[in-house]
Amino acid sequence: MLKPQQLLADRLAGVEEVECITPDLNGVPRGKVMTLRGFLEGQRLQLARGVLLQCIMGGYPPTRFYGGDDGDLLLVPDLRQLHLIPWCERPRALAVCDAEELKGEGSPLSTRALLKRIVAAYARQGWQPVVATELEFFVFAPHGDPQMPFQPPVGLDGRREAGFSAFSMSSSNGLRPFFDDVYRCMAALGLPRDTFMHEMGISQFEINLLHGDPLQLADQTFLFKHLLREVALRHGLTVVCMAKPLAGVPGSSMHVHQSVVEQESGRNLFSDGDGEPTPAFRHFIGGQQRALADLTLLFAPHVNSFQRLYHPYASPNNACWSYDNRAAGLRIPASPAVARRVENRLPGADANPYLAIAASLAAGLFGMLQQVEPSAPLQGEFQVPESLILPSSMPVALARLEHSRLARELFGEEFIEGYIASKRLELMDFLDEISPWERRILAGQV
């Protein structure tokens, strides 16, 4: 029988280098490239601890938020997420890694470690959360001037898509070769897809990933976003996962579907023997309602995130719940009792999938353990109660998170303080710039 190291060597035959990556707080892949020899020998791979708090525009908060000595942590490959990279010309591999402290445990600054801790908290109750993600994104023509709006690619008919084409099956946009390549790369990375569709926005699309283990789904969503950008470059395209890249059209979401099953039996805890909703189902919703306002910045992490939420068409900025109603932030899709689930519609496509899933599940677990009762479900066109309105700007969401005792209980003081410090720098960097609107409107009028 071959030894594990030999099996690994055979699996990576012809590979020269391995990209060892881990998500930072924004879900951006960070890491190092290692030689195959070093990888097979288990060479110790270290990364500056502060990298996990790197701001989206670069730069870091003060060192006190990640250790005054700015020391290292370890990148430990998860061999279940080791893949040959299908978009590279030369053989190359990629490994998703855990970020661990030098003494061995998961770093409190790592969003992947944070999600693993939340899943472990469910396991201590004999429960297993099950999730699925729906990711929306835009495909644009190459774009190099940030002063100009994004444009869809020129289609096979010589035109750019100009109107809403939701659920269109036409191939006139000329993107079939791109998506064929995306599907090929997904298969190579072991990313099973459920459904795919053209969304409501101009050149906007959605992919639904199959439900499963939360860490696996977070890894798959993380890899899919990385894959999209890399494949788009090969086709001379730009893929954008901003929450709101175009004015006047819907933004891009990352809806998270959630249920909880018994570990031993696999029984859905949200349905009883007669197929009716259970107290656990109500309490899960109640926990989300109690926590979403405090945690909004984890689901909507950037200034642009609130452009999507401020124009709430199909992007409800509320903690209401409803049966099969897309105006509610917490939607219960129509489904058989065995598949009863709660869809959190707050996260944007720009959210870190590890953090968004961890935050949503942590809120639900809090509700189940504390037996938090939800409000009554709302149907049809409804007025959002003031108590269920969520923050609609980054400064308000930042302040809400900063003063949240619950957030610190769920995710730890070190993570929340570091996250706030990084996001405050991002907000200040944004406010240091004067927008075209301000020059166009205010300069000649005030």
Short mmCIF file of C-alpha atoms in Angstrom, two decimals:
data_model
loop_
_atom_site.label_atom_id
_atom_site.label_comp_id
_atom_site.label_asym_id
_atom_site.label_seq_id
_atom_site.Cartn_x
_atom_site.Cartn_y
_atom_site.Cartn_z
CA MET A 1 0.00 0.00 0.00
CA LEU A 2 1.31 3.44 -0.95
CA LYS A 3 2.08 5.85 1.88
CA PRO A 4 0.01 9.05 2.09
CA GLN A 5 3.00 11.17 1.06
CA GLN A 6 3.53 9.05 -2.06
CA LEU A 7 -0.18 9.26 -2.91
CA LEU A 8 0.07 13.02 -2.57
CA ALA A 9 3.17 13.13 -4.77
CA ASP A 10 1.41 11.06 -7.42
CA ARG A 11 -1.61 13.35 -7.25
CA LEU A 12 0.60 16.40 -7.81
CA ALA A 13 2.83 14.83 -10.48
CA GLY A 14 4.17 17.50 -12.83
CA VAL A 15 3.30 20.36 -10.47
CA GLU A 16 6.13 22.75 -9.65
CA GLU A 17 4.44 25.11 -7.20
CA VAL A 18 1.51 25.17 -4.77
CA GLU A 19 -0.45 28.32 -3.97
CA CYS A 20 -1.22 28.17 -0.26
CA ILE A 21 -4.09 30.57 0.43
CA THR A 22 -6.39 31.55 3.28
CA PRO A 23 -9.21 34.13 3.42
CA ASP A 24 -8.52 37.45 5.11
CA LEU A 25 -11.32 39.30 6.91
CA ASN A 26 -12.73 40.49 3.54
CA GLY A 27 -12.59 37.01 2.00
CA VAL A 28 -9.65 37.95 -0.25
CA PRO A 29 -7.21 35.05 -0.87
CA ARG A 30 -3.89 35.75 0.91
CA GLY A 31 -0.90 33.47 1.20
CA LYS A 32 2.36 32.29 -0.29
CA VAL A 33 3.57 30.14 -3.18
CA MET A 34 5.54 27.08 -2.08
CA THR A 35 7.68 24.69 -4.09
CA LEU A 36 6.22 21.25 -4.55
CA ARG A 37 9.16 19.74 -2.70
CA GLY A 38 8.60 21.97 0.30
CA PHE A 39 4.88 21.21 0.27
CA LEU A 40 5.40 17.43 0.14
CA GLU A 41 7.96 17.60 2.94
CA GLY A 42 5.53 19.51 5.13
CA GLN A 43 7.74 22.56 5.28
CA ARG A 44 6.56 25.04 7.93
CA LEU A 45 4.81 27.96 6.21
CA GLN A 46 4.38 31.19 8.16
CA LEU A 47 2.50 34.40 7.41
CA ALA A 48 2.45 37.75 9.19
CA ARG A 49 -0.51 37.75 11.58
CA GLY A 50 -1.63 41.21 10.52
CA VAL A 51 -2.32 40.01 6.96
CA LEU A 52 -5.66 38.65 8.18
CA LEU A 53 -6.73 42.23 9.01
CA GLN A 54 -5.46 43.79 5.80
CA CYS A 55 -7.78 46.52 4.54
CA ILE A 56 -9.49 46.13 1.19
CA MET A 57 -7.42 49.02 -0.25
CA GLY A 58 -4.20 47.77 1.41
CA GLY A 59 -2.72 48.91 4.69
CA TYR A 60 -3.36 47.73 8.22
CA PRO A 61 -4.82 48.96 11.49
CA PRO A 62 -2.35 49.62 14.35
CA THR A 63 -0.34 46.59 15.42
CA ARG A 64 -2.12 46.38 18.80
CA PHE A 65 -5.06 44.83 16.97
CA TYR A 66 -3.03 41.82 15.79
CA GLY A 67 -0.21 41.65 18.33
CA GLY A 68 2.22 44.43 19.16
CA ASP A 69 5.18 42.44 17.85
CA ASP A 70 3.49 41.80 14.46
CA GLY A 71 4.40 38.15 14.72
CA ASP A 72 3.58 35.17 12.52
CA LEU A 73 0.94 32.52 12.29
CA LEU A 74 1.01 29.20 10.46
CA LEU A 75 -0.65 28.28 7.18
CA VAL A 76 -1.75 24.64 7.49
CA PRO A 77 -3.11 23.11 4.25
CA ASP A 78 -6.49 21.41 4.38
CA LEU A 79 -5.82 18.50 2.03
CA ARG A 80 -9.55 18.16 1.34
CA GLN A 81 -9.20 21.49 -0.47
CA LEU A 82 -6.07 20.72 -2.48
CA HIS A 83 -6.63 21.11 -6.21
CA LEU A 84 -4.81 21.25 -9.51
CA ILE A 85 -5.47 24.73 -10.89
CA PRO A 86 -7.42 24.29 -14.13
CA TRP A 87 -6.89 27.82 -15.49
CA CYS A 88 -3.08 27.75 -15.45
CA GLU A 89 -1.10 26.82 -18.57
CA ARG A 90 1.70 25.19 -16.53
CA PRO A 91 0.75 22.58 -13.91
CA ARG A 92 0.17 24.34 -10.60
CA ALA A 93 -1.79 23.48 -7.47
CA LEU A 94 -3.81 25.40 -4.93
CA ALA A 95 -4.43 24.56 -1.28
CA VAL A 96 -6.90 26.28 1.02
CA CYS A 97 -5.21 26.63 4.40
CA ASP A 98 -6.17 27.11 8.00
CA ALA A 99 -4.50 30.08 9.70
CA GLU A 100 -3.27 28.78 13.05
CA GLU A 101 -1.40 30.40 15.92
CA LEU A 102 2.15 29.16 16.47
CA LYS A 103 0.99 27.16 19.49
CA GLY A 104 -1.49 25.25 17.33
CA GLU A 105 -5.08 26.45 17.63
CA GLY A 106 -7.03 28.34 14.98
CA SER A 107 -6.29 32.05 14.95
CA PRO A 108 -9.07 34.20 16.47
CA LEU A 109 -8.49 36.57 13.51
CA SER A 110 -9.20 33.85 10.92
CA THR A 111 -12.71 33.82 9.48
CA ARG A 112 -12.25 30.18 8.44
CA ALA A 113 -11.37 29.27 12.02
CA LEU A 114 -14.32 31.33 13.23
CA LEU A 115 -16.74 29.34 11.08
CA LYS A 116 -15.23 26.07 12.31
CA ARG A 117 -15.80 27.19 15.91
CA ILE A 118 -19.47 27.98 15.21
CA VAL A 119 -20.01 24.58 13.57
CA ALA A 120 -18.31 22.93 16.56
CA ALA A 121 -20.71 24.75 18.89
CA TYR A 122 -23.61 23.14 17.02
CA ALA A 123 -21.89 19.74 17.27
CA ARG A 124 -21.72 20.04 21.05
CA GLN A 125 -25.53 20.08 20.99
CA GLY A 126 -25.65 17.04 18.71
CA TRP A 127 -26.64 19.23 15.76
CA GLN A 128 -25.26 19.83 12.27
CA PRO A 129 -26.06 23.02 10.32
CA VAL A 130 -26.67 22.65 6.59
CA VAL A 131 -26.26 25.61 4.26
CA ALA A 132 -26.31 26.58 0.60
CA THR A 133 -25.24 29.80 -1.06
CA GLU A 134 -26.61 31.68 -4.06
CA LEU A 135 -24.01 34.03 -5.50
CA GLU A 136 -24.83 36.82 -7.95
CA PHE A 137 -22.19 38.58 -10.05
CA PHE A 138 -21.79 40.80 -13.11
CA VAL A 139 -19.75 40.06 -16.23
CA PHE A 140 -18.42 43.22 -17.87
CA ALA A 141 -16.16 44.26 -20.69
CA PRO A 142 -12.55 45.04 -19.71
CA HIS A 143 -12.52 48.09 -17.52
CA GLY A 144 -9.53 50.23 -16.64
CA ASP A 145 -10.95 53.67 -15.84
CA PRO A 146 -12.61 53.92 -12.40
CA GLN A 147 -14.15 57.26 -13.43
CA MET A 148 -16.31 55.51 -16.05
CA PRO A 149 -19.24 53.11 -15.49
CA PHE A 150 -18.92 49.41 -16.17
CA GLN A 151 -20.26 48.17 -19.50
CA PRO A 152 -21.48 44.73 -20.53
CA PRO A 153 -19.48 42.92 -23.22
CA VAL A 154 -20.29 43.34 -26.91
CA GLY A 155 -22.49 40.39 -27.84
CA LEU A 156 -22.53 38.17 -30.90
CA ASP A 157 -25.11 40.50 -32.48
CA GLY A 158 -22.69 43.44 -32.13
CA ARG A 159 -24.69 45.03 -29.30
CA ARG A 160 -24.23 45.47 -25.59
CA GLU A 161 -26.99 44.18 -23.36
CA ALA A 162 -29.11 47.21 -22.46
CA GLY A 163 -32.21 45.99 -20.64
CA PHE A 164 -33.31 43.54 -18.02
CA SER A 165 -32.96 39.96 -19.24
CA ALA A 166 -33.90 37.96 -16.16
CA PHE A 167 -34.01 34.20 -16.84
CA SER A 168 -32.99 34.75 -20.46
CA MET A 169 -31.74 31.67 -22.30
CA SER A 170 -30.33 33.61 -25.24
CA SER A 171 -26.66 33.21 -26.14
CA SER A 172 -26.50 36.52 -28.00
CA ASN A 173 -24.32 38.01 -25.25
CA GLY A 174 -21.48 35.82 -26.50
CA LEU A 175 -20.63 34.51 -23.03
CA ARG A 176 -21.21 30.81 -23.67
CA PRO A 177 -17.46 30.08 -24.16
CA PHE A 178 -16.70 31.87 -20.88
CA PHE A 179 -19.32 29.93 -18.94
CA ASP A 180 -18.27 26.64 -20.56
CA ASP A 181 -14.78 27.35 -19.20
CA VAL A 182 -16.23 28.25 -15.79
CA TYR A 183 -18.12 24.94 -15.67
CA ARG A 184 -14.98 23.03 -16.71
CA CYS A 185 -12.97 24.67 -13.94
CA MET A 186 -15.73 24.09 -11.40
CA ALA A 187 -15.69 20.39 -12.21
CA ALA A 188 -11.91 20.31 -11.88
CA LEU A 189 -12.14 21.91 -8.41
CA GLY A 190 -14.97 19.63 -7.34
CA LEU A 191 -17.51 22.43 -7.09
CA PRO A 192 -20.98 20.91 -7.71
CA ARG A 193 -23.45 23.42 -9.13
CA ASP A 194 -27.19 23.28 -8.78
CA THR A 195 -28.74 25.90 -11.05
CA PHE A 196 -27.48 28.83 -13.08
CA MET A 197 -29.45 31.76 -14.45
CA HIS A 198 -29.33 35.25 -15.91
CA GLU A 199 -30.34 37.62 -13.12
CA MET A 200 -32.29 40.90 -13.31
CA GLY A 201 -29.32 43.23 -13.77
CA ILE A 202 -27.53 44.03 -17.03
CA SER A 203 -25.12 41.15 -17.68
CA GLN A 204 -25.81 39.85 -14.18
CA PHE A 205 -25.84 36.14 -13.36
CA GLU A 206 -26.46 33.81 -10.42
CA ILE A 207 -25.05 30.43 -9.51
CA ASN A 208 -26.61 28.19 -6.85
CA LEU A 209 -24.26 25.81 -5.06
CA LEU A 210 -25.60 22.54 -3.66
CA HIS A 211 -26.38 22.47 0.07
CA GLY A 212 -24.03 20.80 2.50
CA ASP A 213 -21.54 21.30 5.34
CA PRO A 214 -21.03 25.01 6.13
CA LEU A 215 -17.22 24.93 5.94
CA GLN A 216 -17.34 23.07 2.64
CA LEU A 217 -19.85 25.54 1.21
CA ALA A 218 -17.76 28.49 2.39
CA ASP A 219 -14.68 26.95 0.77
CA GLN A 220 -16.61 26.33 -2.44
CA THR A 221 -17.97 29.89 -2.56
CA PHE A 222 -14.49 31.28 -1.82
CA LEU A 223 -12.95 29.18 -4.59
CA PHE A 224 -15.75 29.98 -7.02
CA LYS A 225 -15.24 33.73 -6.66
CA HIS A 226 -11.49 33.24 -7.17
CA LEU A 227 -12.17 31.01 -10.19
CA LEU A 228 -14.53 33.55 -11.78
CA ARG A 229 -11.92 36.30 -11.83
CA GLU A 230 -9.15 34.07 -13.15
CA VAL A 231 -11.26 32.55 -15.94
CA ALA A 232 -12.61 35.98 -16.91
CA LEU A 233 -9.06 37.22 -17.46
CA ARG A 234 -8.47 34.36 -19.91
CA HIS A 235 -11.52 35.50 -21.90
CA GLY A 236 -10.77 39.22 -21.85
CA LEU A 237 -13.66 39.92 -19.44
CA THR A 238 -14.12 41.49 -16.02
CA VAL A 239 -16.15 39.75 -13.32
CA VAL A 240 -17.38 42.02 -10.54
CA CYS A 241 -18.72 40.82 -7.18
CA MET A 242 -19.35 44.30 -5.81
CA ALA A 243 -22.71 44.60 -4.10
CA LYS A 244 -23.82 47.47 -6.37
CA PRO A 245 -21.61 48.04 -9.44
CA LEU A 246 -24.29 49.76 -11.56
CA ALA A 247 -26.76 52.49 -10.65
CA GLY A 248 -30.43 51.95 -11.40
CA VAL A 249 -30.31 48.15 -11.45
CA PRO A 250 -30.47 45.53 -8.68
CA GLY A 251 -27.28 44.75 -6.78
CA SER A 252 -25.65 41.39 -6.22
CA SER A 253 -26.50 39.19 -3.24
CA MET A 254 -25.09 36.09 -1.60
CA HIS A 255 -28.21 34.59 -0.06
CA VAL A 256 -27.52 31.95 2.58
CA HIS A 257 -29.99 29.06 3.02
CA GLN A 258 -29.83 27.42 6.45
CA SER A 259 -31.28 24.44 8.22
CA VAL A 260 -30.19 22.33 11.20
CA VAL A 261 -30.31 18.52 11.43
CA GLU A 262 -29.64 16.00 14.16
CA GLN A 263 -26.17 14.54 13.72
CA GLU A 264 -27.22 10.95 14.35
CA SER A 265 -30.52 10.75 12.48
CA GLY A 266 -30.19 13.55 9.91
CA ARG A 267 -33.70 14.72 10.89
CA ASN A 268 -34.44 18.34 10.07
CA LEU A 269 -34.96 20.07 13.42
CA PHE A 270 -37.16 22.70 11.77
CA SER A 271 -39.99 20.18 11.08
CA ASP A 272 -41.82 17.83 13.45
CA GLY A 273 -43.17 14.36 12.69
CA ASP A 274 -46.29 15.84 11.14
CA GLY A 275 -44.30 18.19 8.91
CA GLU A 276 -45.15 21.26 10.97
CA PRO A 277 -42.69 23.98 12.07
CA THR A 278 -40.99 23.31 15.40
CA PRO A 279 -39.97 25.57 18.30
CA ALA A 280 -36.36 25.17 17.10
CA PHE A 281 -37.40 26.70 13.78
CA ARG A 282 -39.02 29.67 15.51
CA HIS A 283 -36.08 30.16 17.86
CA PHE A 284 -33.57 30.04 15.00
CA ILE A 285 -35.49 32.87 13.31
CA GLY A 286 -35.79 34.72 16.62
CA GLY A 287 -32.03 34.62 17.10
CA GLN A 288 -31.43 36.02 13.65
CA GLN A 289 -33.93 38.80 14.25
CA ARG A 290 -32.24 39.66 17.55
CA ALA A 291 -28.72 39.70 16.06
CA LEU A 292 -28.90 40.92 12.44
CA ALA A 293 -28.84 44.64 13.22
CA ASP A 294 -25.73 44.23 15.40
CA LEU A 295 -24.05 42.06 12.75
CA THR A 296 -25.03 43.94 9.59
CA LEU A 297 -21.44 45.04 8.92
CA LEU A 298 -20.41 41.38 8.70
CA PHE A 299 -22.92 40.80 5.90
CA ALA A 300 -22.48 44.22 4.24
CA PRO A 301 -18.78 44.93 4.76
CA HIS A 302 -18.10 47.88 2.41
CA VAL A 303 -19.37 51.36 1.68
CA ASN A 304 -20.76 50.07 -1.62
CA SER A 305 -22.66 47.30 0.22
CA PHE A 306 -25.11 49.90 1.47
CA GLN A 307 -25.78 51.18 -2.04
CA ARG A 308 -27.46 47.81 -2.57
CA LEU A 309 -29.33 47.90 0.74
CA TYR A 310 -30.41 51.52 0.45
CA HIS A 311 -32.23 50.66 -2.81
CA PRO A 312 -33.94 47.56 -1.48
CA TYR A 313 -35.45 46.05 -4.63
CA ALA A 314 -35.05 42.32 -3.94
CA SER A 315 -32.45 43.30 -1.31
CA PRO A 316 -34.51 43.75 1.86
CA ASN A 317 -32.71 45.64 4.60
CA ASN A 318 -34.87 44.31 7.39
CA ALA A 319 -35.10 41.46 9.88
CA CYS A 320 -38.71 40.60 9.09
CA TRP A 321 -39.55 37.00 8.26
CA SER A 322 -42.11 35.69 5.85
CA TYR A 323 -43.16 32.62 3.94
CA ASP A 324 -41.94 32.82 0.33
CA ASN A 325 -41.82 36.64 0.27
CA ARG A 326 -38.72 38.27 -1.18
CA ALA A 327 -39.45 41.55 0.59
CA ALA A 328 -38.43 39.95 3.90
CA GLY A 329 -34.82 39.76 5.02
CA LEU A 330 -35.54 36.27 6.35
CA ARG A 331 -37.50 34.30 3.77
CA ILE A 332 -38.88 30.79 4.22
CA PRO A 333 -38.83 29.30 0.70
CA ALA A 334 -41.69 27.05 -0.37
CA SER A 335 -40.43 23.50 0.19
CA PRO A 336 -41.33 20.08 1.58
CA ALA A 337 -41.09 19.77 5.37
CA VAL A 338 -37.86 17.79 5.12
CA ALA A 339 -36.23 20.75 3.37
CA ARG A 340 -37.65 23.53 5.59
CA ARG A 341 -34.98 26.23 5.82
CA VAL A 342 -34.38 29.91 6.52
CA GLU A 343 -32.95 32.07 3.74
CA ASN A 344 -30.92 35.04 4.96
CA ARG A 345 -31.18 37.61 2.15
CA LEU A 346 -29.01 40.27 3.78
CA PRO A 347 -25.48 39.25 2.66
CA GLY A 348 -24.12 40.83 -0.49
CA ALA A 349 -21.91 39.16 -3.07
CA ASP A 350 -19.06 41.22 -1.62
CA ALA A 351 -19.31 39.52 1.79
CA ASN A 352 -16.69 37.09 3.03
CA PRO A 353 -18.54 33.73 2.71
CA TYR A 354 -16.88 32.29 5.84
CA LEU A 355 -17.86 35.30 7.92
CA ALA A 356 -21.39 35.67 6.49
CA ILE A 357 -22.19 32.00 7.06
CA ALA A 358 -20.60 32.03 10.53
CA ALA A 359 -22.51 35.16 11.57
CA SER A 360 -25.85 33.85 10.32
CA LEU A 361 -25.42 30.45 11.95
CA ALA A 362 -24.17 31.98 15.20
CA ALA A 363 -27.26 34.16 15.37
CA GLY A 364 -29.51 31.16 14.78
CA LEU A 365 -27.72 29.06 17.40
CA PHE A 366 -28.02 31.90 19.91
CA GLY A 367 -31.76 31.94 19.29
CA MET A 368 -32.09 28.17 19.67
CA LEU A 369 -30.13 28.06 22.93
CA GLN A 370 -31.83 31.12 24.41
CA GLN A 371 -35.26 30.14 23.01
CA VAL A 372 -35.76 33.56 21.46
CA GLU A 373 -39.25 33.96 20.05
CA PRO A 374 -39.56 35.74 16.68
CA SER A 375 -42.06 38.37 15.67
CA ALA A 376 -45.14 37.28 13.75
CA PRO A 377 -44.52 36.48 10.06
CA LEU A 378 -45.49 39.17 7.57
CA GLN A 379 -47.05 38.54 4.15
CA GLY A 380 -47.81 40.54 1.03
CA GLU A 381 -46.85 44.21 0.96
CA PHE A 382 -45.94 45.19 4.50
CA GLN A 383 -44.55 48.10 6.48
CA VAL A 384 -41.33 47.18 8.26
CA PRO A 385 -41.63 47.72 12.03
CA GLU A 386 -39.05 50.19 13.28
CA SER A 387 -37.51 47.57 15.56
CA LEU A 388 -36.70 45.34 12.55
CA ILE A 389 -35.08 48.00 10.33
CA LEU A 390 -31.36 47.35 9.85
CA PRO A 391 -28.52 49.89 9.48
CA SER A 392 -28.56 51.52 6.04
CA SER A 393 -25.10 53.08 6.03
CA MET A 394 -21.61 51.91 6.90
CA PRO A 395 -21.09 54.45 9.72
CA VAL A 396 -24.30 53.34 11.44
CA ALA A 397 -23.49 49.64 10.98
CA LEU A 398 -19.96 50.25 12.28
CA ALA A 399 -21.27 51.96 15.41
CA ARG A 400 -23.86 49.21 15.97
CA LEU A 401 -21.17 46.49 15.79
CA GLU A 402 -18.80 48.47 18.00
CA HIS A 403 -21.35 48.72 20.80
CA SER A 404 -22.65 45.16 20.49
CA ARG A 405 -22.03 42.95 23.51
CA LEU A 406 -23.65 40.07 21.61
CA ALA A 407 -21.12 40.30 18.75
CA ARG A 408 -18.25 39.99 21.21
CA GLU A 409 -19.90 37.03 22.91
CA LEU A 410 -20.37 35.26 19.58
CA PHE A 411 -17.03 36.00 17.90
CA GLY A 412 -14.59 37.14 20.57
CA GLU A 413 -13.23 40.52 21.55
CA GLU A 414 -10.04 40.25 19.48
CA PHE A 415 -11.82 39.54 16.20
CA ILE A 416 -14.50 42.20 16.63
CA GLU A 417 -11.99 44.88 17.66
CA GLY A 418 -9.69 44.02 14.75
CA TYR A 419 -12.56 43.95 12.28
CA ILE A 420 -13.83 47.34 13.45
CA ALA A 421 -10.34 48.84 13.26
CA SER A 422 -9.87 47.67 9.68
CA LYS A 423 -13.34 48.79 8.58
CA ARG A 424 -12.88 52.21 10.16
CA LEU A 425 -9.73 52.68 8.05
CA GLU A 426 -11.64 51.66 4.91
CA LEU A 427 -14.42 54.12 5.67
CA MET A 428 -11.93 56.95 6.29
CA ASP A 429 -10.15 56.15 3.03
CA PHE A 430 -13.45 56.38 1.15
CA LEU A 431 -14.32 59.70 2.81
CA ASP A 432 -10.93 61.10 1.77
CA GLU A 433 -12.11 61.10 -1.86
CA ILE A 434 -14.50 63.55 -3.51
CA SER A 435 -17.01 61.86 -5.81
CA PRO A 436 -18.00 62.96 -9.34
CA TRP A 437 -21.54 63.66 -8.01
CA GLU A 438 -20.18 66.17 -5.51
CA ARG A 439 -18.21 67.98 -8.19
CA ARG A 440 -21.06 67.83 -10.71
CA ILE A 441 -23.89 68.98 -8.43
CA LEU A 442 -22.46 70.88 -5.50
CA ALA A 443 -19.66 72.86 -7.13
CA GLY A 444 -22.00 75.06 -9.14
CA GLN A 445 -24.87 75.27 -6.69
CA VAL A 446 -23.64 75.86 -3.14
#
